[in-house]
């Protein structure tokens, strides 16, 4: 019965004849009509080619053919909009607002470290490494309302997101996972079921090294002391008081 | 208070009121907090000779935990007994709104019925191709000069008695698997419809005093069950009571099924469904499992391991059970 709509619908069914094999059917449009060949179907018979003649028998010119003049699609010069598109790295966006929502709904536990595995098992993202996904991008939408103290590891973020997380008493770091490691990280139980040894986690490629060794981006390969300095600088920049991580109940996590 | 409850309940079971003996508070004394058929099945106890009941000491409704949000209105059904010929209403049972009160999606029901009918079909028809027809190796007449159409074989598809161009070739199956959540949904819809149309009867157990099939037929007539009745119990068939099985075997339109074999086709085929409380308990648990799965298929197989071995429940904090 539950909701009002269900109750009303069941009241209607109650007043109708007994539901049986003869009075149930699928929704209109669910079954596509089978293609009819021959004179009965669309494009049957002469298939839209007309009566006998050259146009019926011969092959036709390609689409865009303009009778011999250079076609429009060849006049315009090429621009590499999609050059190397298939090889570019992708990062699945997750906003701070979404993260706050997940914590509020109990889908992510803020007491534990949060990484790609947590997001995937909360049902918030789906990681498929064959789509050239290299991790999670923490966006700064909802930075004003973010209040949960979390221990976070993502693969891409912005300065504002870092500030929002640190202001709430949490930590954030950027960690690189090569595709094989990311696949294992996002589906750990299925990996363990295979019974294979855990492969080595590779270091980032050349063009990502600068990012992951940069303390201002909280890269995992950067100097921890410099990270400390940067936390202070960021607090001063955005104008909030930096919480002391050496005290409090979450001290063990931030060691 | 009792009369008001009775009025509300009477609206839901419309036909049997005239013949019913309300034995409620007396039998509640037998039931205590957990319902067991052995305690209640003192069929010899007649309501008229039993001691007077206490108004207001015990409620009409069976103490049964339904794991759903508390604000939802739960459908209710009578708990009846097969011990006596006369209809005995023992208690009112609260049912899960998503199992017995879900929206009547007839198209999902149709998908289930179609699947049940079709997936077992194996079409063994086989017809000959032009290669398998006898003859047809030689060119019937020369290419040019005869005035007739040109042909290469007398068994080509355009010839009478020629082979078929794309014939059926023996074993063709129409097998496919309807996803488990859709099948569970179909069961929920079928049971909701049966309950809404007053074709669902919940009993404490399927124990009957005699193995005479006439007894069951009398009961059905008394309670307006109709021609065909499907009995559903949670036990495997081997463990069901012998009296009952003997009686059922002699009546063609009365059938018994375990919850393991419950399906939409059987639910629609039979006019009335008589279900034990054990079966109701099991079905509520099992069918609601499919509504609480992960969306992505690759994580669905992780959920049981997460819960049992790792003690991690992604639905933590969303349980409606008072125990947690």
PDB file of C-alpha atoms in Angstrom, chain A:
ATOM      1  CA  UNK A   1       0.000   0.000   0.000  1.00  0.00           C
ATOM      2  CA  UNK A   2       2.740   2.379   0.979  1.00  0.00           C
ATOM      3  CA  UNK A   3       2.127   5.538  -0.935  1.00  0.00           C
ATOM      4  CA  UNK A   4      -1.160   7.110  -1.967  1.00  0.00           C
ATOM      5  CA  UNK A   5      -0.585   6.362  -5.642  1.00  0.00           C
ATOM      6  CA  UNK A   6      -0.103   2.658  -5.031  1.00  0.00           C
ATOM      7  CA  UNK A   7      -3.210   2.505  -2.899  1.00  0.00           C
ATOM      8  CA  UNK A   8      -5.353   4.235  -5.504  1.00  0.00           C
ATOM      9  CA  UNK A   9      -4.067   1.985  -8.268  1.00  0.00           C
ATOM     10  CA  UNK A  10      -4.789  -1.137  -6.240  1.00  0.00           C
ATOM     11  CA  UNK A  11      -8.272   0.184  -5.438  1.00  0.00           C
ATOM     12  CA  UNK A  12      -8.851   0.464  -9.197  1.00  0.00           C
ATOM     13  CA  UNK A  13      -7.580  -3.078  -9.773  1.00  0.00           C
ATOM     14  CA  UNK A  14      -9.842  -4.287  -7.004  1.00  0.00           C
ATOM     15  CA  UNK A  15     -12.927  -3.090  -8.846  1.00  0.00           C
ATOM     16  CA  UNK A  16     -11.858  -4.664 -12.144  1.00  0.00           C
ATOM     17  CA  UNK A  17     -12.123  -8.269 -13.347  1.00  0.00           C
ATOM     18  CA  UNK A  18      -9.629 -10.785 -12.050  1.00  0.00           C
ATOM     19  CA  UNK A  19      -6.179 -10.234 -13.534  1.00  0.00           C
ATOM     20  CA  UNK A  20      -5.370 -13.286 -15.633  1.00  0.00           C
ATOM     21  CA  UNK A  21      -3.526 -14.255 -18.817  1.00  0.00           C
ATOM     22  CA  UNK A  22      -6.133 -12.714 -21.105  1.00  0.00           C
ATOM     23  CA  UNK A  23      -6.086  -9.176 -19.780  1.00  0.00           C
ATOM     24  CA  UNK A  24      -2.416  -8.303 -19.366  1.00  0.00           C
ATOM     25  CA  UNK A  25      -0.210  -6.877 -22.063  1.00  0.00           C
ATOM     26  CA  UNK A  26       3.058  -5.063 -22.521  1.00  0.00           C
ATOM     27  CA  UNK A  27       3.276  -1.269 -22.730  1.00  0.00           C
ATOM     28  CA  UNK A  28       2.580   0.316 -26.132  1.00  0.00           C
ATOM     29  CA  UNK A  29       5.811   0.832 -28.021  1.00  0.00           C
ATOM     30  CA  UNK A  30       7.727  -1.836 -26.159  1.00  0.00           C
ATOM     31  CA  UNK A  31       7.812  -4.255 -29.073  1.00  0.00           C
ATOM     32  CA  UNK A  32       9.214  -2.903 -32.308  1.00  0.00           C
ATOM     33  CA  UNK A  33       7.354  -3.986 -35.430  1.00  0.00           C
ATOM     34  CA  UNK A  34       9.194  -6.565 -37.470  1.00  0.00           C
ATOM     35  CA  UNK A  35      10.587  -5.384 -40.801  1.00  0.00           C
ATOM     36  CA  UNK A  36       8.231  -6.352 -43.641  1.00  0.00           C
ATOM     37  CA  UNK A  37       9.932  -7.261 -46.854  1.00  0.00           C
ATOM     38  CA  UNK A  38       8.404  -6.989 -50.287  1.00  0.00           C
ATOM     39  CA  UNK A  39       5.464  -4.915 -51.519  1.00  0.00           C
ATOM     40  CA  UNK A  40       3.862  -4.763 -48.083  1.00  0.00           C
ATOM     41  CA  UNK A  41       6.691  -2.941 -46.339  1.00  0.00           C
ATOM     42  CA  UNK A  42       8.212   0.485 -46.535  1.00  0.00           C
ATOM     43  CA  UNK A  43      11.057   0.567 -49.099  1.00  0.00           C
ATOM     44  CA  UNK A  44       9.863  -2.760 -50.468  1.00  0.00           C
ATOM     45  CA  UNK A  45       9.501  -3.832 -54.049  1.00  0.00           C
ATOM     46  CA  UNK A  46      11.669  -1.455 -56.077  1.00  0.00           C
ATOM     47  CA  UNK A  47      13.411  -0.177 -52.886  1.00  0.00           C
ATOM     48  CA  UNK A  48      13.027   3.474 -53.835  1.00  0.00           C
ATOM     49  CA  UNK A  49      15.169   3.104 -56.951  1.00  0.00           C
ATOM     50  CA  UNK A  50      12.371   3.592 -59.479  1.00  0.00           C
ATOM     51  CA  UNK A  51      11.835   1.765 -62.748  1.00  0.00           C
ATOM     52  CA  UNK A  52      14.546   0.334 -64.998  1.00  0.00           C
ATOM     53  CA  UNK A  53      17.347   2.583 -66.075  1.00  0.00           C
ATOM     54  CA  UNK A  54      20.895   3.540 -65.129  1.00  0.00           C
ATOM     55  CA  UNK A  55      19.862   5.025 -61.794  1.00  0.00           C
ATOM     56  CA  UNK A  56      18.224   1.735 -60.838  1.00  0.00           C
ATOM     57  CA  UNK A  57      21.095  -0.505 -61.826  1.00  0.00           C
ATOM     58  CA  UNK A  58      24.296   1.396 -61.090  1.00  0.00           C
ATOM     59  CA  UNK A  59      25.965   2.371 -57.858  1.00  0.00           C
ATOM     60  CA  UNK A  60      25.290   5.861 -56.605  1.00  0.00           C
ATOM     61  CA  UNK A  61      27.863   8.575 -55.837  1.00  0.00           C
ATOM     62  CA  UNK A  62      28.984   9.148 -52.237  1.00  0.00           C
ATOM     63  CA  UNK A  63      27.021  11.399 -49.863  1.00  0.00           C
ATOM     64  CA  UNK A  64      28.085  15.025 -50.301  1.00  0.00           C
ATOM     65  CA  UNK A  65      29.042  14.608 -53.946  1.00  0.00           C
ATOM     66  CA  UNK A  66      28.410  17.843 -55.800  1.00  0.00           C
ATOM     67  CA  UNK A  67      28.641  16.660 -59.379  1.00  0.00           C
ATOM     68  CA  UNK A  68      32.397  17.112 -59.612  1.00  0.00           C
ATOM     69  CA  UNK A  69      33.081  20.409 -57.839  1.00  0.00           C
ATOM     70  CA  UNK A  70      35.054  20.164 -54.607  1.00  0.00           C
ATOM     71  CA  UNK A  71      32.455  19.264 -51.999  1.00  0.00           C
ATOM     72  CA  UNK A  72      31.798  21.452 -48.961  1.00  0.00           C
ATOM     73  CA  UNK A  73      33.322  18.963 -46.518  1.00  0.00           C
ATOM     74  CA  UNK A  74      36.582  18.974 -48.461  1.00  0.00           C
ATOM     75  CA  UNK A  75      36.763  22.736 -48.977  1.00  0.00           C
ATOM     76  CA  UNK A  76      36.978  23.449 -45.264  1.00  0.00           C
ATOM     77  CA  UNK A  77      40.507  22.847 -43.880  1.00  0.00           C
ATOM     78  CA  UNK A  78      40.940  20.385 -41.018  1.00  0.00           C
ATOM     79  CA  UNK A  79      41.473  21.478 -37.432  1.00  0.00           C
ATOM     80  CA  UNK A  80      42.674  18.923 -34.869  1.00  0.00           C
ATOM     81  CA  UNK A  81      39.729  19.180 -32.501  1.00  0.00           C
ATOM     82  CA  UNK A  82      39.901  15.521 -31.627  1.00  0.00           C
ATOM     83  CA  UNK A  83      43.592  14.857 -32.095  1.00  0.00           C
ATOM     84  CA  UNK A  84      44.753  12.254 -29.606  1.00  0.00           C
ATOM     85  CA  UNK A  85      41.267  12.358 -28.100  1.00  0.00           C
ATOM     86  CA  UNK A  86      41.204   8.625 -27.564  1.00  0.00           C
ATOM     87  CA  UNK A  87      44.459   8.665 -25.623  1.00  0.00           C
ATOM     88  CA  UNK A  88      43.649  11.590 -23.324  1.00  0.00           C
ATOM     89  CA  UNK A  89      43.275  10.869 -19.657  1.00  0.00           C
ATOM     90  CA  UNK A  90      39.843  11.181 -18.067  1.00  0.00           C
ATOM     91  CA  UNK A  91      39.013  11.904 -14.459  1.00  0.00           C
ATOM     92  CA  UNK A  92      35.500  11.279 -13.134  1.00  0.00           C
ATOM     93  CA  UNK A  93      34.217  14.446 -11.431  1.00  0.00           C
ATOM     94  CA  UNK A  94      32.862  14.230  -7.895  1.00  0.00           C
ATOM     95  CA  UNK A  95      31.857  17.505  -6.246  1.00  0.00           C
ATOM     96  CA  UNK A  96      32.353  18.403  -2.612  1.00  0.00           C
ATOM     97  CA  UNK A  97      28.571  18.721  -2.422  1.00  0.00           C
ATOM     98  CA  UNK A  98      28.209  15.106  -3.570  1.00  0.00           C
ATOM     99  CA  UNK A  99      30.840  13.972  -1.069  1.00  0.00           C
ATOM    100  CA  UNK A 100      29.036  15.762   1.746  1.00  0.00           C
ATOM    101  CA  UNK A 101      25.772  14.148   0.658  1.00  0.00           C
ATOM    102  CA  UNK A 102      27.340  10.684   0.635  1.00  0.00           C
ATOM    103  CA  UNK A 103      28.693  11.188   4.141  1.00  0.00           C
ATOM    104  CA  UNK A 104      25.348  12.497   5.377  1.00  0.00           C
ATOM    105  CA  UNK A 105      23.511   9.527   3.903  1.00  0.00           C
ATOM    106  CA  UNK A 106      25.903   7.080   5.503  1.00  0.00           C
ATOM    107  CA  UNK A 107      27.245   5.767   2.215  1.00  0.00           C
ATOM    108  CA  UNK A 108      30.797   6.882   2.969  1.00  0.00           C
ATOM    109  CA  UNK A 109      32.352   6.614   6.418  1.00  0.00           C
ATOM    110  CA  UNK A 110      34.350   9.770   7.271  1.00  0.00           C
ATOM    111  CA  UNK A 111      36.138   7.946  10.097  1.00  0.00           C
ATOM    112  CA  UNK A 112      37.976   5.780   7.561  1.00  0.00           C
ATOM    113  CA  UNK A 113      40.332   6.987   4.801  1.00  0.00           C
ATOM    114  CA  UNK A 114      38.386   7.823   1.661  1.00  0.00           C
ATOM    115  CA  UNK A 115      39.771   6.849  -1.714  1.00  0.00           C
ATOM    116  CA  UNK A 116      38.604   5.511  -5.052  1.00  0.00           C
ATOM    117  CA  UNK A 117      37.387   2.256  -3.478  1.00  0.00           C
ATOM    118  CA  UNK A 118      35.098   4.142  -1.100  1.00  0.00           C
ATOM    119  CA  UNK A 119      33.537   6.143  -3.914  1.00  0.00           C
ATOM    120  CA  UNK A 120      32.960   3.094  -6.085  1.00  0.00           C
ATOM    121  CA  UNK A 121      31.460   1.032  -3.296  1.00  0.00           C
ATOM    122  CA  UNK A 122      29.209   3.917  -2.324  1.00  0.00           C
ATOM    123  CA  UNK A 123      27.818   3.705  -5.834  1.00  0.00           C
ATOM    124  CA  UNK A 124      28.856   7.292  -6.578  1.00  0.00           C
ATOM    125  CA  UNK A 125      31.202   6.579  -9.502  1.00  0.00           C
ATOM    126  CA  UNK A 126      31.814   3.770 -11.929  1.00  0.00           C
ATOM    127  CA  UNK A 127      35.419   3.362 -12.941  1.00  0.00           C
ATOM    128  CA  UNK A 128      36.150   1.619 -16.220  1.00  0.00           C
ATOM    129  CA  UNK A 129      39.868   1.845 -16.981  1.00  0.00           C
ATOM    130  CA  UNK A 130      39.224   0.923 -20.606  1.00  0.00           C
ATOM    131  CA  UNK A 131      37.645   4.357 -21.012  1.00  0.00           C
ATOM    132  CA  UNK A 132      41.077   5.836 -20.171  1.00  0.00           C
ATOM    133  CA  UNK A 133      39.881   6.820 -16.719  1.00  0.00           C
ATOM    134  CA  UNK A 134      42.803   7.678 -14.481  1.00  0.00           C
ATOM    135  CA  UNK A 135      40.900   8.436 -11.294  1.00  0.00           C
ATOM    136  CA  UNK A 136      38.641  10.924  -9.565  1.00  0.00           C
ATOM    137  CA  UNK A 137      38.564  14.701  -9.950  1.00  0.00           C
ATOM    138  CA  UNK A 138      37.330  16.473  -6.845  1.00  0.00           C
ATOM    139  CA  UNK A 139      35.500  19.579  -8.040  1.00  0.00           C
ATOM    140  CA  UNK A 140      34.875  22.601  -5.848  1.00  0.00           C
ATOM    141  CA  UNK A 141      31.103  22.877  -6.238  1.00  0.00           C
ATOM    142  CA  UNK A 142      29.675  22.980  -2.720  1.00  0.00           C
ATOM    143  CA  UNK A 143      32.932  24.131  -1.129  1.00  0.00           C
ATOM    144  CA  UNK A 144      31.066  26.627   1.077  1.00  0.00           C
ATOM    145  CA  UNK A 145      28.880  23.936   2.611  1.00  0.00           C
ATOM    146  CA  UNK A 146      31.500  21.265   3.080  1.00  0.00           C
ATOM    147  CA  UNK A 147      32.017  20.582   6.782  1.00  0.00           C
ATOM    148  CA  UNK A 148      33.038  16.934   7.122  1.00  0.00           C
ATOM    149  CA  UNK A 149      36.591  16.212   8.368  1.00  0.00           C
ATOM    150  CA  UNK A 150      37.843  13.611   5.910  1.00  0.00           C
ATOM    151  CA  UNK A 151      41.048  11.854   5.009  1.00  0.00           C
ATOM    152  CA  UNK A 152      40.876  11.951   1.239  1.00  0.00           C
ATOM    153  CA  UNK A 153      42.904  10.717  -1.694  1.00  0.00           C
ATOM    154  CA  UNK A 154      41.931  11.630  -5.234  1.00  0.00           C
ATOM    155  CA  UNK A 155      43.740  12.026  -8.548  1.00  0.00           C
ATOM    156  CA  UNK A 156      42.945  15.622  -9.509  1.00  0.00           C
ATOM    157  CA  UNK A 157      41.695  18.623  -7.636  1.00  0.00           C
ATOM    158  CA  UNK A 158      41.736  22.393  -7.439  1.00  0.00           C
ATOM    159  CA  UNK A 159      43.079  24.810  -4.881  1.00  0.00           C
ATOM    160  CA  UNK A 160      39.615  25.727  -3.611  1.00  0.00           C
ATOM    161  CA  UNK A 161      38.732  22.074  -2.951  1.00  0.00           C
ATOM    162  CA  UNK A 162      41.970  21.607  -1.006  1.00  0.00           C
ATOM    163  CA  UNK A 163      41.145  24.681   1.048  1.00  0.00           C
ATOM    164  CA  UNK A 164      37.580  23.466   1.749  1.00  0.00           C
ATOM    165  CA  UNK A 165      38.780  20.065   2.922  1.00  0.00           C
ATOM    166  CA  UNK A 166      41.563  21.438   5.116  1.00  0.00           C
ATOM    167  CA  UNK A 167      39.331  24.070   6.633  1.00  0.00           C
ATOM    168  CA  UNK A 168      36.984  21.313   7.830  1.00  0.00           C
ATOM    169  CA  UNK A 169      39.820  19.594   9.660  1.00  0.00           C
ATOM    170  CA  UNK A 170      40.649  16.985   7.054  1.00  0.00           C
ATOM    171  CA  UNK A 171      43.520  16.128   4.760  1.00  0.00           C
ATOM    172  CA  UNK A 172      43.676  15.608   1.051  1.00  0.00           C
ATOM    173  CA  UNK A 173      46.360  14.192  -1.161  1.00  0.00           C
ATOM    174  CA  UNK A 174      46.722  13.386  -4.835  1.00  0.00           C
ATOM    175  CA  UNK A 175      47.791   9.841  -5.609  1.00  0.00           C
ATOM    176  CA  UNK A 176      48.621   8.438  -9.003  1.00  0.00           C
ATOM    177  CA  UNK A 177      47.428   4.949  -9.922  1.00  0.00           C
ATOM    178  CA  UNK A 178      48.342   3.393 -13.222  1.00  0.00           C
ATOM    179  CA  UNK A 179      45.361   1.818 -15.041  1.00  0.00           C
ATOM    180  CA  UNK A 180      45.973  -1.726 -13.785  1.00  0.00           C
ATOM    181  CA  UNK A 181      46.318  -0.542 -10.197  1.00  0.00           C
ATOM    182  CA  UNK A 182      43.257   1.668 -10.530  1.00  0.00           C
ATOM    183  CA  UNK A 183      41.208  -1.242 -11.785  1.00  0.00           C
ATOM    184  CA  UNK A 184      42.270  -3.293  -8.763  1.00  0.00           C
ATOM    185  CA  UNK A 185      41.621  -0.368  -6.439  1.00  0.00           C
ATOM    186  CA  UNK A 186      38.099   0.139  -7.718  1.00  0.00           C
ATOM    187  CA  UNK A 187      37.161  -3.560  -7.731  1.00  0.00           C
ATOM    188  CA  UNK A 188      39.338  -5.091  -5.001  1.00  0.00           C
ATOM    189  CA  UNK A 189      37.182  -8.092  -4.120  1.00  0.00           C
ATOM    190  CA  UNK A 190      36.972  -9.193  -7.717  1.00  0.00           C
ATOM    191  CA  UNK A 191      40.732  -8.893  -8.053  1.00  0.00           C
ATOM    192  CA  UNK A 192      41.344 -11.026  -4.987  1.00  0.00           C
ATOM    193  CA  UNK A 193      38.968 -13.615  -6.327  1.00  0.00           C
ATOM    194  CA  UNK A 194      41.312 -14.052  -9.314  1.00  0.00           C
ATOM    195  CA  UNK A 195      44.107 -15.219  -7.020  1.00  0.00           C
ATOM    196  CA  UNK A 196      46.792 -13.212  -8.789  1.00  0.00           C
ATOM    197  CA  UNK A 197      49.700 -11.553  -6.982  1.00  0.00           C
ATOM    198  CA  UNK A 198      49.265  -7.831  -6.342  1.00  0.00           C
ATOM    199  CA  UNK A 199      51.142  -5.997  -9.108  1.00  0.00           C
ATOM    200  CA  UNK A 200      53.516  -3.126  -8.538  1.00  0.00           C
ATOM    201  CA  UNK A 201      51.968   0.315  -8.477  1.00  0.00           C
ATOM    202  CA  UNK A 202      53.846   2.321 -11.088  1.00  0.00           C
ATOM    203  CA  UNK A 203      55.137   5.858 -10.735  1.00  0.00           C
ATOM    204  CA  UNK A 204      53.416   8.615 -12.707  1.00  0.00           C
ATOM    205  CA  UNK A 205      54.427   9.291 -16.314  1.00  0.00           C
ATOM    206  CA  UNK A 206      56.640  12.253 -17.200  1.00  0.00           C
ATOM    207  CA  UNK A 207      53.918  14.793 -17.844  1.00  0.00           C
ATOM    208  CA  UNK A 208      52.252  14.050 -14.500  1.00  0.00           C
ATOM    209  CA  UNK A 209      55.383  14.016 -12.345  1.00  0.00           C
ATOM    210  CA  UNK A 210      55.295  17.791 -11.823  1.00  0.00           C
ATOM    211  CA  UNK A 211      51.766  17.618 -10.485  1.00  0.00           C
ATOM    212  CA  UNK A 212      52.329  14.738  -8.095  1.00  0.00           C
ATOM    213  CA  UNK A 213      55.553  16.206  -6.704  1.00  0.00           C
ATOM    214  CA  UNK A 214      53.970  19.619  -6.155  1.00  0.00           C
ATOM    215  CA  UNK A 215      53.254  20.375  -2.494  1.00  0.00           C
ATOM    216  CA  UNK A 216      50.765  23.102  -3.346  1.00  0.00           C
ATOM    217  CA  UNK A 217      48.650  20.402  -5.028  1.00  0.00           C
ATOM    218  CA  UNK A 218      49.318  17.990  -2.121  1.00  0.00           C
ATOM    219  CA  UNK A 219      50.936  15.449  -4.407  1.00  0.00           C
ATOM    220  CA  UNK A 220      51.828  12.147  -2.759  1.00  0.00           C
ATOM    221  CA  UNK A 221      55.449  12.351  -3.902  1.00  0.00           C
ATOM    222  CA  UNK A 222      56.051  15.825  -2.490  1.00  0.00           C
ATOM    223  CA  UNK A 223      57.915  16.787   0.661  1.00  0.00           C
ATOM    224  CA  UNK A 224      55.650  16.529   3.737  1.00  0.00           C
ATOM    225  CA  UNK A 225      57.332  19.533   5.348  1.00  0.00           C
ATOM    226  CA  UNK A 226      56.553  21.652   2.341  1.00  0.00           C
ATOM    227  CA  UNK A 227      52.974  20.432   2.478  1.00  0.00           C
ATOM    228  CA  UNK A 228      52.788  21.754   6.039  1.00  0.00           C
ATOM    229  CA  UNK A 229      53.969  25.166   4.894  1.00  0.00           C
ATOM    230  CA  UNK A 230      51.511  25.148   2.043  1.00  0.00           C
ATOM    231  CA  UNK A 231      48.613  24.345   4.364  1.00  0.00           C
ATOM    232  CA  UNK A 232      49.439  27.468   6.337  1.00  0.00           C
ATOM    233  CA  UNK A 233      49.788  29.587   3.200  1.00  0.00           C
ATOM    234  CA  UNK A 234      46.471  28.354   1.847  1.00  0.00           C
ATOM    235  CA  UNK A 235      44.735  29.162   5.118  1.00  0.00           C
ATOM    236  CA  UNK A 236      46.118  32.647   4.988  1.00  0.00           C
ATOM    237  CA  UNK A 237      45.144  33.040   1.353  1.00  0.00           C
ATOM    238  CA  UNK A 238      41.526  32.020   1.826  1.00  0.00           C
ATOM    239  CA  UNK A 239      41.245  33.498   5.314  1.00  0.00           C
ATOM    240  CA  UNK A 240      40.346  30.596   7.604  1.00  0.00           C
ATOM    241  CA  UNK A 241      41.924  29.243  10.740  1.00  0.00           C
ATOM    242  CA  UNK A 242      43.864  26.044  10.128  1.00  0.00           C
ATOM    243  CA  UNK A 243      42.668  23.302  12.488  1.00  0.00           C
ATOM    244  CA  UNK A 244      45.357  21.617  14.575  1.00  0.00           C
ATOM    245  CA  UNK A 245      45.603  18.013  13.415  1.00  0.00           C
ATOM    246  CA  UNK A 246      47.942  16.921  16.196  1.00  0.00           C
ATOM    247  CA  UNK A 247      45.095  17.155  18.699  1.00  0.00           C
ATOM    248  CA  UNK A 248      41.673  15.625  18.715  1.00  0.00           C
ATOM    249  CA  UNK A 249      40.082  12.239  18.140  1.00  0.00           C
ATOM    250  CA  UNK A 250      41.377  11.851  14.589  1.00  0.00           C
ATOM    251  CA  UNK A 251      45.026  12.330  15.537  1.00  0.00           C
ATOM    252  CA  UNK A 252      45.987   8.762  14.636  1.00  0.00           C
ATOM    253  CA  UNK A 253      44.671   9.102  11.088  1.00  0.00           C
ATOM    254  CA  UNK A 254      46.752  12.171  10.333  1.00  0.00           C
ATOM    255  CA  UNK A 255      50.059  10.811  11.547  1.00  0.00           C
TER     256      UNK A 255
END
